[in-house]
mmCIF file of C-alpha atoms in Angstrom:
data_model
loop_
_atom_site.group_PDB
_atom_site.id
_atom_site.type_symbol
_atom_site.label_atom_id
_atom_site.label_comp_id
_atom_site.label_asym_id
_atom_site.label_seq_id
_atom_site.Cartn_x
_atom_site.Cartn_y
_atom_site.Cartn_z
ATOM 1 C CA UNK A 1 4.302 -19.299 -14.768
ATOM 2 C CA UNK A 2 3.159 -19.148 -11.135
ATOM 3 C CA UNK A 3 -0.237 -17.538 -11.624
ATOM 4 C CA UNK A 4 -2.399 -20.559 -10.866
ATOM 5 C CA UNK A 5 -0.326 -21.310 -7.786
ATOM 6 C CA UNK A 6 -0.827 -17.711 -6.629
ATOM 7 C CA UNK A 7 -4.584 -17.999 -7.146
ATOM 8 C CA UNK A 8 -4.697 -21.268 -5.180
ATOM 9 C CA UNK A 9 -2.810 -19.709 -2.264
ATOM 10 C CA UNK A 10 -5.453 -16.998 -1.962
ATOM 11 C CA UNK A 11 -8.267 -19.518 -2.350
ATOM 12 C CA UNK A 12 -6.809 -21.685 0.437
ATOM 13 C CA UNK A 13 -6.813 -18.655 2.750
ATOM 14 C CA UNK A 14 -10.572 -18.101 2.418
ATOM 15 C CA UNK A 15 -12.668 -18.823 5.518
ATOM 16 C CA UNK A 16 -16.200 -18.013 6.623
ATOM 17 C CA UNK A 17 -14.932 -14.666 7.937
ATOM 18 C CA UNK A 18 -13.075 -13.803 4.753
ATOM 19 C CA UNK A 19 -9.589 -13.938 3.241
ATOM 20 C CA UNK A 20 -6.843 -14.532 5.794
ATOM 21 C CA UNK A 21 -3.353 -13.093 5.408
ATOM 22 C CA UNK A 22 -1.720 -16.465 4.741
ATOM 23 C CA UNK A 23 -2.794 -19.823 3.398
ATOM 24 C CA UNK A 24 -0.879 -21.373 6.298
ATOM 25 C CA UNK A 25 -3.477 -19.946 8.699
ATOM 26 C CA UNK A 26 -1.145 -19.757 11.677
ATOM 27 C CA UNK A 27 -0.068 -17.235 14.292
ATOM 28 C CA UNK A 28 -0.929 -13.606 13.687
ATOM 29 C CA UNK A 29 -1.646 -14.257 10.014
ATOM 30 C CA UNK A 30 -4.796 -16.318 10.651
ATOM 31 C CA UNK A 31 -6.876 -13.140 10.638
ATOM 32 C CA UNK A 32 -8.894 -11.105 8.183
ATOM 33 C CA UNK A 33 -6.473 -8.185 7.846
ATOM 34 C CA UNK A 34 -8.092 -5.215 6.147
ATOM 35 C CA UNK A 35 -5.254 -4.335 3.802
ATOM 36 C CA UNK A 36 -4.276 -7.969 3.046
ATOM 37 C CA UNK A 37 -7.793 -9.212 2.347
ATOM 38 C CA UNK A 38 -8.674 -6.103 0.338
ATOM 39 C CA UNK A 39 -5.575 -6.320 -1.871
ATOM 40 C CA UNK A 40 -6.097 -10.044 -2.425
ATOM 41 C CA UNK A 41 -9.722 -9.311 -3.231
ATOM 42 C CA UNK A 42 -8.698 -6.562 -5.634
ATOM 43 C CA UNK A 43 -6.510 -9.087 -7.461
ATOM 44 C CA UNK A 44 -9.565 -11.352 -7.597
ATOM 45 C CA UNK A 45 -11.581 -8.534 -9.166
ATOM 46 C CA UNK A 46 -8.955 -7.976 -11.865
ATOM 47 C CA UNK A 47 -8.844 -11.679 -12.842
ATOM 48 C CA UNK A 48 -12.593 -12.260 -12.294
ATOM 49 C CA UNK A 49 -12.060 -15.213 -9.956
ATOM 50 C CA UNK A 50 -15.427 -16.067 -8.436
ATOM 51 C CA UNK A 51 -13.986 -17.952 -5.462
ATOM 52 C CA UNK A 52 -11.767 -15.047 -4.462
ATOM 53 C CA UNK A 53 -14.661 -12.636 -4.986
ATOM 54 C CA UNK A 54 -16.755 -14.674 -2.566
ATOM 55 C CA UNK A 55 -13.940 -14.377 -0.034
ATOM 56 C CA UNK A 56 -13.704 -10.644 -0.704
ATOM 57 C CA UNK A 57 -17.399 -10.095 0.006
ATOM 58 C CA UNK A 58 -17.078 -12.023 3.267
ATOM 59 C CA UNK A 59 -14.057 -9.893 4.188
ATOM 60 C CA UNK A 60 -15.885 -6.650 3.413
ATOM 61 C CA UNK A 61 -18.854 -7.673 5.563
ATOM 62 C CA UNK A 62 -16.729 -9.002 8.437
ATOM 63 C CA UNK A 63 -14.740 -5.775 8.641
ATOM 64 C CA UNK A 64 -17.897 -3.670 8.288
ATOM 65 C CA UNK A 65 -19.552 -5.586 11.133
ATOM 66 C CA UNK A 66 -16.737 -4.521 13.457
ATOM 67 C CA UNK A 67 -16.555 -0.905 12.327
ATOM 68 C CA UNK A 68 -15.817 1.327 15.330
ATOM 69 C CA UNK A 69 -18.160 4.029 16.547
ATOM 70 C CA UNK A 70 -16.042 6.726 14.882
ATOM 71 C CA UNK A 71 -16.225 4.932 11.518
ATOM 72 C CA UNK A 72 -12.790 3.323 11.717
ATOM 73 C CA UNK A 73 -12.393 -0.057 10.023
ATOM 74 C CA UNK A 74 -10.453 -2.671 12.032
ATOM 75 C CA UNK A 75 -6.882 -3.463 11.151
ATOM 76 C CA UNK A 76 -7.903 -7.115 11.499
ATOM 77 C CA UNK A 77 -10.588 -9.448 12.821
ATOM 78 C CA UNK A 78 -10.189 -12.972 14.221
ATOM 79 C CA UNK A 79 -12.918 -15.160 15.687
ATOM 80 C CA UNK A 80 -15.261 -12.213 15.972
ATOM 81 C CA UNK A 81 -12.748 -10.026 17.798
ATOM 82 C CA UNK A 82 -11.451 -6.828 16.195
ATOM 83 C CA UNK A 83 -8.111 -5.052 16.555
ATOM 84 C CA UNK A 84 -7.642 -1.462 15.423
ATOM 85 C CA UNK A 85 -3.876 -1.483 15.901
ATOM 86 C CA UNK A 86 -1.521 -2.227 18.787
ATOM 87 C CA UNK A 87 0.745 0.732 19.441
ATOM 88 C CA UNK A 88 -1.249 3.055 17.154
ATOM 89 C CA UNK A 89 -4.201 2.768 14.800
ATOM 90 C CA UNK A 90 -3.830 1.951 11.111
ATOM 91 C CA UNK A 91 -4.853 4.737 8.759
ATOM 92 C CA UNK A 92 -4.650 2.593 5.633
ATOM 93 C CA UNK A 93 -6.988 -0.154 6.877
ATOM 94 C CA UNK A 94 -9.987 2.172 6.640
ATOM 95 C CA UNK A 95 -8.925 3.547 3.254
ATOM 96 C CA UNK A 96 -8.253 0.121 1.697
ATOM 97 C CA UNK A 97 -11.661 -1.113 2.871
ATOM 98 C CA UNK A 98 -13.453 1.831 1.262
ATOM 99 C CA UNK A 99 -11.463 1.555 -1.979
ATOM 100 C CA UNK A 100 -12.016 -2.153 -2.469
ATOM 101 C CA UNK A 101 -15.602 -2.269 -1.230
ATOM 102 C CA UNK A 102 -16.445 0.266 -3.934
ATOM 103 C CA UNK A 103 -14.428 -1.641 -6.544
ATOM 104 C CA UNK A 104 -16.443 -4.735 -5.638
ATOM 105 C CA UNK A 105 -19.739 -2.864 -5.836
ATOM 106 C CA UNK A 106 -18.710 -1.733 -9.318
ATOM 107 C CA UNK A 107 -18.743 -5.320 -10.615
ATOM 108 C CA UNK A 108 -21.757 -6.659 -8.736
ATOM 109 C CA UNK A 109 -25.419 -6.131 -9.448
ATOM 110 C CA UNK A 110 -26.338 -6.455 -5.779
ATOM 111 C CA UNK A 111 -28.259 -3.263 -5.102
ATOM 112 C CA UNK A 112 -29.173 -4.446 -1.620
ATOM 113 C CA UNK A 113 -25.493 -4.798 -0.702
ATOM 114 C CA UNK A 114 -24.732 -1.387 -2.175
ATOM 115 C CA UNK A 115 -27.535 0.156 -0.147
ATOM 116 C CA UNK A 116 -26.603 -1.625 3.089
ATOM 117 C CA UNK A 117 -22.942 -0.594 2.832
ATOM 118 C CA UNK A 118 -23.584 3.054 2.008
ATOM 119 C CA UNK A 119 -23.879 4.305 5.590
ATOM 120 C CA UNK A 120 -20.783 2.396 6.690
ATOM 121 C CA UNK A 121 -18.748 3.610 3.723
ATOM 122 C CA UNK A 122 -19.657 7.226 4.399
ATOM 123 C CA UNK A 123 -18.908 6.755 8.109
ATOM 124 C CA UNK A 124 -15.479 5.431 7.166
ATOM 125 C CA UNK A 125 -14.888 8.467 4.943
ATOM 126 C CA UNK A 126 -15.919 10.678 7.836
ATOM 127 C CA UNK A 127 -13.332 8.966 10.031
ATOM 128 C CA UNK A 128 -10.617 9.737 7.489
ATOM 129 C CA UNK A 129 -11.793 13.342 7.457
ATOM 130 C CA UNK A 130 -11.273 13.613 11.216
ATOM 131 C CA UNK A 131 -7.688 12.441 10.725
ATOM 132 C CA UNK A 132 -6.905 15.621 8.819
ATOM 133 C CA UNK A 133 -6.686 17.256 12.283
ATOM 134 C CA UNK A 134 -6.122 20.729 10.811
ATOM 135 C CA UNK A 135 -8.980 20.474 8.269
ATOM 136 C CA UNK A 136 -6.682 21.410 5.393
ATOM 137 C CA UNK A 137 -7.209 18.337 3.232
ATOM 138 C CA UNK A 138 -4.434 15.827 4.023
ATOM 139 C CA UNK A 139 -4.784 12.952 6.496
ATOM 140 C CA UNK A 140 -2.149 12.607 9.210
ATOM 141 C CA UNK A 141 -0.727 9.201 10.122
ATOM 142 C CA UNK A 142 1.161 8.611 13.381
ATOM 143 C CA UNK A 143 4.483 6.760 13.449
ATOM 144 C CA UNK A 144 3.637 3.116 12.724
ATOM 145 C CA UNK A 145 0.199 4.095 11.468
ATOM 146 C CA UNK A 146 0.021 2.150 8.209
ATOM 147 C CA UNK A 147 1.264 -1.076 6.563
ATOM 148 C CA UNK A 148 4.908 -0.126 7.337
ATOM 149 C CA UNK A 149 4.083 -0.235 11.015
ATOM 150 C CA UNK A 150 7.666 -0.742 12.185
ATOM 151 C CA UNK A 151 9.177 1.932 9.934
ATOM 152 C CA UNK A 152 9.986 5.643 10.373
ATOM 153 C CA UNK A 153 7.571 7.507 8.100
ATOM 154 C CA UNK A 154 4.797 9.526 9.704
ATOM 155 C CA UNK A 155 2.747 12.663 9.251
ATOM 156 C CA UNK A 156 1.159 13.552 5.939
ATOM 157 C CA UNK A 157 2.349 10.420 4.148
ATOM 158 C CA UNK A 158 2.168 10.038 0.386
ATOM 159 C CA UNK A 159 0.863 6.471 0.603
ATOM 160 C CA UNK A 160 -2.022 7.171 2.991
ATOM 161 C CA UNK A 161 -3.086 10.335 1.214
ATOM 162 C CA UNK A 162 -3.066 8.783 -2.250
ATOM 163 C CA UNK A 163 -5.157 5.947 -0.784
ATOM 164 C CA UNK A 164 -7.544 8.471 0.767
ATOM 165 C CA UNK A 165 -7.900 10.166 -2.633
ATOM 166 C CA UNK A 166 -8.702 6.787 -4.209
ATOM 167 C CA UNK A 167 -11.331 6.195 -1.534
ATOM 168 C CA UNK A 168 -12.992 9.572 -2.189
ATOM 169 C CA UNK A 169 -12.906 8.986 -5.944
ATOM 170 C CA UNK A 170 -14.427 5.513 -5.699
ATOM 171 C CA UNK A 171 -17.225 6.533 -3.345
ATOM 172 C CA UNK A 172 -18.123 9.530 -5.505
ATOM 173 C CA UNK A 173 -18.440 7.192 -8.492
ATOM 174 C CA UNK A 174 -20.199 4.339 -6.672
ATOM 175 C CA UNK A 175 -22.882 6.604 -5.227
ATOM 176 C CA UNK A 176 -22.907 9.280 -7.945
ATOM 177 C CA UNK A 177 -21.982 11.987 -5.435
ATOM 178 C CA UNK A 178 -20.947 15.233 -7.192
ATOM 179 C CA UNK A 179 -19.871 16.885 -3.934
ATOM 180 C CA UNK A 180 -17.476 14.049 -3.178
ATOM 181 C CA UNK A 181 -16.230 14.173 -6.765
ATOM 182 C CA UNK A 182 -15.159 17.767 -6.203
ATOM 183 C CA UNK A 183 -13.517 16.861 -2.886
ATOM 184 C CA UNK A 184 -11.635 13.996 -4.539
ATOM 185 C CA UNK A 185 -10.366 16.247 -7.347
ATOM 186 C CA UNK A 186 -9.255 18.885 -4.846
ATOM 187 C CA UNK A 187 -7.495 16.184 -2.807
ATOM 188 C CA UNK A 188 -5.627 14.907 -5.841
ATOM 189 C CA UNK A 189 -4.513 18.435 -6.702
ATOM 190 C CA UNK A 190 -3.402 19.044 -3.100
ATOM 191 C CA UNK A 191 -1.230 15.920 -3.156
ATOM 192 C CA UNK A 192 0.176 16.780 -6.579
ATOM 193 C CA UNK A 193 1.166 20.282 -5.440
ATOM 194 C CA UNK A 194 2.710 19.250 -2.109
ATOM 195 C CA UNK A 195 4.639 16.026 -2.748
ATOM 196 C CA UNK A 196 6.923 17.046 -5.604
ATOM 197 C CA UNK A 197 8.659 20.171 -6.875
ATOM 198 C CA UNK A 198 6.643 22.064 -9.462
ATOM 199 C CA UNK A 199 6.333 25.607 -10.782
ATOM 200 C CA UNK A 200 2.681 26.240 -10.011
ATOM 201 C CA UNK A 201 1.997 29.349 -7.968
ATOM 202 C CA UNK A 202 -0.161 27.896 -5.194
ATOM 203 C CA UNK A 203 -0.051 28.001 -1.405
ATOM 204 C CA UNK A 204 1.780 24.965 0.014
ATOM 205 C CA UNK A 205 0.948 23.011 3.138
ATOM 206 C CA UNK A 206 4.312 23.950 4.654
ATOM 207 C CA UNK A 207 5.887 26.777 2.634
ATOM 208 C CA UNK A 208 9.218 26.762 4.474
ATOM 209 C CA UNK A 209 9.696 23.004 4.201
ATOM 210 C CA UNK A 210 8.644 22.998 0.541
ATOM 211 C CA UNK A 211 11.171 25.692 -0.313
ATOM 212 C CA UNK A 212 13.970 23.684 1.318
ATOM 213 C CA UNK A 213 13.025 20.293 -0.146
ATOM 214 C CA UNK A 214 15.091 18.817 -2.977
ATOM 215 C CA UNK A 215 13.637 18.022 -6.382
ATOM 216 C CA UNK A 216 13.371 14.258 -6.869
ATOM 217 C CA UNK A 217 12.303 12.116 -9.831
ATOM 218 C CA UNK A 218 9.542 10.673 -7.591
ATOM 219 C CA UNK A 219 6.991 11.851 -5.027
ATOM 220 C CA UNK A 220 8.424 12.456 -1.531
ATOM 221 C CA UNK A 221 7.475 9.934 1.155
ATOM 222 C CA UNK A 222 5.930 12.286 3.719
ATOM 223 C CA UNK A 223 5.593 15.768 5.132
ATOM 224 C CA UNK A 224 5.721 16.584 8.824
ATOM 225 C CA UNK A 225 5.864 19.737 10.923
ATOM 226 C CA UNK A 226 9.675 19.466 10.856
ATOM 227 C CA UNK A 227 9.882 19.168 7.062
ATOM 228 C CA UNK A 228 9.830 16.578 4.302
ATOM 229 C CA UNK A 229 10.980 12.983 4.400
ATOM 230 C CA UNK A 230 12.430 12.888 0.887
ATOM 231 C CA UNK A 231 13.102 9.157 0.700
ATOM 232 C CA UNK A 232 11.533 6.955 -1.977
ATOM 233 C CA UNK A 233 8.339 5.169 -0.912
ATOM 234 C CA UNK A 234 7.706 2.531 -3.568
ATOM 235 C CA UNK A 235 4.140 1.770 -2.446
ATOM 236 C CA UNK A 236 3.017 5.405 -2.410
ATOM 237 C CA UNK A 237 4.581 6.132 -5.787
ATOM 238 C CA UNK A 238 3.138 2.940 -7.300
ATOM 239 C CA UNK A 239 -0.399 3.936 -6.292
ATOM 240 C CA UNK A 240 0.180 7.491 -7.519
ATOM 241 C CA UNK A 241 1.106 6.121 -10.957
ATOM 242 C CA UNK A 242 -1.931 3.832 -11.007
ATOM 243 C CA UNK A 243 -4.211 6.745 -10.133
ATOM 244 C CA UNK A 244 -2.713 8.883 -12.884
ATOM 245 C CA UNK A 245 -0.849 11.511 -10.898
ATOM 246 C CA UNK A 246 1.474 13.585 -13.040
ATOM 247 C CA UNK A 247 5.151 12.686 -12.966
ATOM 248 C CA UNK A 248 7.970 12.767 -15.511
ATOM 249 C CA UNK A 249 7.957 9.116 -16.530
ATOM 250 C CA UNK A 250 11.324 9.322 -18.268
ATOM 251 C CA UNK A 251 13.013 10.610 -15.099
ATOM 252 C CA UNK A 252 11.090 8.167 -12.894
ATOM 253 C CA UNK A 253 11.979 5.193 -15.095
ATOM 254 C CA UNK A 254 15.632 6.247 -15.129
ATOM 255 C CA UNK A 255 15.587 6.433 -11.324
ATOM 256 C CA UNK A 256 14.253 2.849 -11.140
ATOM 257 C CA UNK A 257 16.948 1.667 -13.557
ATOM 258 C CA UNK A 258 19.667 3.414 -11.545
ATOM 259 C CA UNK A 259 18.378 1.803 -8.348
ATOM 260 C CA UNK A 260 18.315 -1.592 -10.054
ATOM 261 C CA UNK A 261 21.917 -1.095 -11.182
ATOM 262 C CA UNK A 262 22.938 -0.141 -7.658
ATOM 263 C CA UNK A 263 21.371 -3.287 -6.139
ATOM 264 C CA UNK A 264 22.239 -5.456 -9.162
ATOM 265 C CA UNK A 265 18.711 -6.861 -9.420
ATOM 266 C CA UNK A 266 15.084 -5.818 -9.953
ATOM 267 C CA UNK A 267 13.689 -6.732 -6.524
ATOM 268 C CA UNK A 268 13.517 -3.043 -5.703
ATOM 269 C CA UNK A 269 13.429 -1.864 -2.064
ATOM 270 C CA UNK A 270 10.112 -0.710 -0.660
ATOM 271 C CA UNK A 271 11.854 2.267 0.989
ATOM 272 C CA UNK A 272 15.125 3.831 -0.112
ATOM 273 C CA UNK A 273 17.764 4.783 0.967
ATOM 274 C CA UNK A 274 18.389 2.029 3.514
ATOM 275 C CA UNK A 275 18.810 3.158 7.152
ATOM 276 C CA UNK A 276 21.982 2.028 8.938
ATOM 277 C CA UNK A 277 23.083 2.125 12.602
ATOM 278 C CA UNK A 278 24.421 5.594 13.251
ATOM 279 C CA UNK A 279 21.992 7.267 10.846
ATOM 280 C CA UNK A 280 19.636 9.845 12.354
ATOM 281 C CA UNK A 281 16.580 7.651 11.736
ATOM 282 C CA UNK A 282 18.051 4.507 13.310
ATOM 283 C CA UNK A 283 16.783 5.471 16.772
ATOM 284 C CA UNK A 284 13.226 5.603 15.364
ATOM 285 C CA UNK A 285 13.661 2.082 14.032
ATOM 286 C CA UNK A 286 15.360 0.212 16.837
ATOM 287 C CA UNK A 287 12.504 0.249 19.352
ATOM 288 C CA UNK A 288 9.577 0.238 16.952
ATOM 289 C CA UNK A 289 8.569 -3.423 16.838
ATOM 290 C CA UNK A 290 6.048 -5.757 18.443
ATOM 291 C CA UNK A 291 7.632 -9.227 18.567
ATOM 292 C CA UNK A 292 11.210 -9.051 17.315
ATOM 293 C CA UNK A 293 13.363 -6.510 15.499
ATOM 294 C CA UNK A 294 13.146 -7.175 11.749
ATOM 295 C CA UNK A 295 14.431 -3.921 10.261
ATOM 296 C CA UNK A 296 18.111 -4.674 9.915
ATOM 297 C CA UNK A 297 19.544 -2.934 6.824
ATOM 298 C CA UNK A 298 18.123 -4.375 3.565
ATOM 299 C CA UNK A 299 15.388 -6.261 5.442
ATOM 300 C CA UNK A 300 11.646 -5.914 6.035
ATOM 301 C CA UNK A 301 10.566 -2.257 5.748
ATOM 302 C CA UNK A 302 14.172 -1.023 5.872
ATOM 303 C CA UNK A 303 15.069 -1.649 2.247
ATOM 304 C CA UNK A 304 13.459 -5.062 1.943
ATOM 305 C CA UNK A 305 11.662 -5.932 -1.288
ATOM 306 C CA UNK A 306 7.953 -6.745 -1.065
ATOM 307 C CA UNK A 307 6.355 -8.525 -4.053
ATOM 308 C CA UNK A 308 2.945 -7.048 -3.225
ATOM 309 C CA UNK A 309 4.141 -3.502 -3.838
ATOM 310 C CA UNK A 310 6.257 -4.489 -6.816
ATOM 311 C CA UNK A 311 2.962 -5.763 -8.218
ATOM 312 C CA UNK A 312 1.306 -2.383 -7.698
ATOM 313 C CA UNK A 313 4.352 -0.720 -9.261
ATOM 314 C CA UNK A 314 4.083 -2.929 -12.350
ATOM 315 C CA UNK A 315 0.392 -2.128 -12.642
ATOM 316 C CA UNK A 316 1.083 1.599 -12.280
ATOM 317 C CA UNK A 317 3.937 1.601 -14.785
ATOM 318 C CA UNK A 318 1.820 -0.222 -17.360
ATOM 319 C CA UNK A 319 -0.960 2.321 -16.792
ATOM 320 C CA UNK A 320 1.593 4.977 -17.765
ATOM 321 C CA UNK A 321 2.662 3.030 -20.851
ATOM 322 C CA UNK A 322 5.919 1.597 -19.445
ATOM 323 C CA UNK A 323 6.228 -2.132 -20.192
ATOM 324 C CA UNK A 324 9.958 -2.891 -20.139
ATOM 325 C CA UNK A 325 10.474 -2.448 -16.381
ATOM 326 C CA UNK A 326 7.445 -4.562 -15.325
ATOM 327 C CA UNK A 327 8.761 -7.357 -17.551
ATOM 328 C CA UNK A 328 12.159 -7.186 -15.841
ATOM 329 C CA UNK A 329 10.541 -7.233 -12.383
ATOM 330 C CA UNK A 330 8.338 -10.279 -12.985
ATOM 331 C CA UNK A 331 11.204 -12.128 -14.700
ATOM 332 C CA UNK A 332 13.428 -11.416 -11.692
ATOM 333 C CA UNK A 333 10.757 -12.593 -9.254
ATOM 334 C CA UNK A 334 10.053 -15.796 -11.186
ATOM 335 C CA UNK A 335 13.782 -16.526 -11.440
ATOM 336 C CA UNK A 336 14.190 -16.134 -7.690
ATOM 337 C CA UNK A 337 11.254 -18.400 -6.900
ATOM 338 C CA UNK A 338 12.691 -21.039 -9.228
ATOM 339 C CA UNK A 339 16.217 -20.716 -7.843
ATOM 340 C CA UNK A 340 15.370 -20.507 -4.145
ATOM 341 C CA UNK A 341 12.486 -22.978 -4.208
ATOM 342 C CA UNK A 342 10.529 -20.665 -1.925
ATOM 343 C CA UNK A 343 7.299 -19.336 -3.351
ATOM 344 C CA UNK A 344 5.413 -16.219 -2.208
ATOM 345 C CA UNK A 345 7.389 -15.412 0.894
ATOM 346 C CA UNK A 346 6.657 -12.099 2.591
ATOM 347 C CA UNK A 347 9.731 -10.185 1.420
ATOM 348 C CA UNK A 348 13.291 -10.511 0.098
ATOM 349 C CA UNK A 349 16.416 -8.993 1.562
ATOM 350 C CA UNK A 350 17.862 -6.715 -1.101
ATOM 351 C CA UNK A 351 21.524 -7.371 -0.307
ATOM 352 C CA UNK A 352 21.490 -11.186 -0.606
ATOM 353 C CA UNK A 353 18.027 -11.791 -2.101
ATOM 354 C CA UNK A 354 17.007 -14.141 0.690
ATOM 355 C CA UNK A 355 13.311 -15.102 0.793
ATOM 356 C CA UNK A 356 12.163 -14.136 4.279
ATOM 357 C CA UNK A 357 9.073 -13.748 6.430
ATOM 358 C CA UNK A 358 5.855 -15.710 6.304
ATOM 359 C CA UNK A 359 5.304 -18.389 3.650
ATOM 360 C CA UNK A 360 2.332 -18.675 1.287
ATOM 361 C CA UNK A 361 1.445 -15.065 1.918
ATOM 362 C CA UNK A 362 -1.626 -13.749 0.119
ATOM 363 C CA UNK A 363 0.124 -10.379 -0.075
ATOM 364 C CA UNK A 364 2.878 -11.854 -2.236
ATOM 365 C CA UNK A 365 0.549 -14.069 -4.254
ATOM 366 C CA UNK A 366 -1.570 -10.996 -4.989
ATOM 367 C CA UNK A 367 1.552 -9.073 -5.984
ATOM 368 C CA UNK A 368 2.478 -11.746 -8.504
ATOM 369 C CA UNK A 369 -1.023 -11.659 -9.993
ATOM 370 C CA UNK A 370 -0.766 -7.866 -10.359
ATOM 371 C CA UNK A 371 2.641 -8.251 -12.046
ATOM 372 C CA UNK A 372 1.245 -10.806 -14.482
ATOM 373 C CA UNK A 373 -1.653 -8.707 -15.773
#
């Protein structure tokens, strides 16, 4: 219903430097953001849109040009100036760039591009390796160190580590690297064994914390020195499904249905449960922002609903053979856009279903395209 409109929004955001975060091209969104441009480009790969693919290649090259000495890919670039993060760096920017650069190389026949990017891709992988810190296989993200930069998750996060696995897997395939293939398989196994309860007799990253953690029908959000954050991270779980991690799909689907019943709609929250004033985590939220505080309950990262990650969830569920829930999600999203008259806003509040944040966001347009596949 809205697919062509979504495609046009991404196309309108393409500049000489690459795909900007929003077709409106204003404020902080008039930049080539690594995760935004890569996800929009990934959507372009899946629908074979040549115009978006041109923008993706420009984005890949712009970000590569500003790669830091340690291999880190910028969080964003504007007018030839790179930012690697404000309060902290962004772990997922480097991983998304590797993942999508390799996905793009998979569909092109440009051997010169593949050759020229190889050193930079391996440097970026090396940077992720240094972020293990303890050399035990999982990358460590500081508070505010990924897309949910004003939220409370930190440490060995599910989302960043699943992304890092995807990066290793894609590079091993793009450059036929058997050593990296082994590393990627070991990384996947490490995540599988440490982010959900299972009966396998293996050494855990944090034995004490693992023993105390509760069994959930989804992968836990993160692990830190002080234990597990057992909340639901929709983005991390969506990518885990897409990359074929093992999970009981009947239990997971039932959890999504229960959450939908609780909220009385299918615009599911990106993190759950919601954090309220007085909760232990509220103090981590209230000062963690750059311009204004957005994380009131049911808003933004704090229980807001983001179409981009609902899109990844739909893609992951379909990969696992679940079709009913993706149909409910896209129907809900289309209904809201029709009713509210606001298309492709950044996020929705999950209490009142208000369309909020930036308009004509490539993130949300990309999410709709992923839902529609």
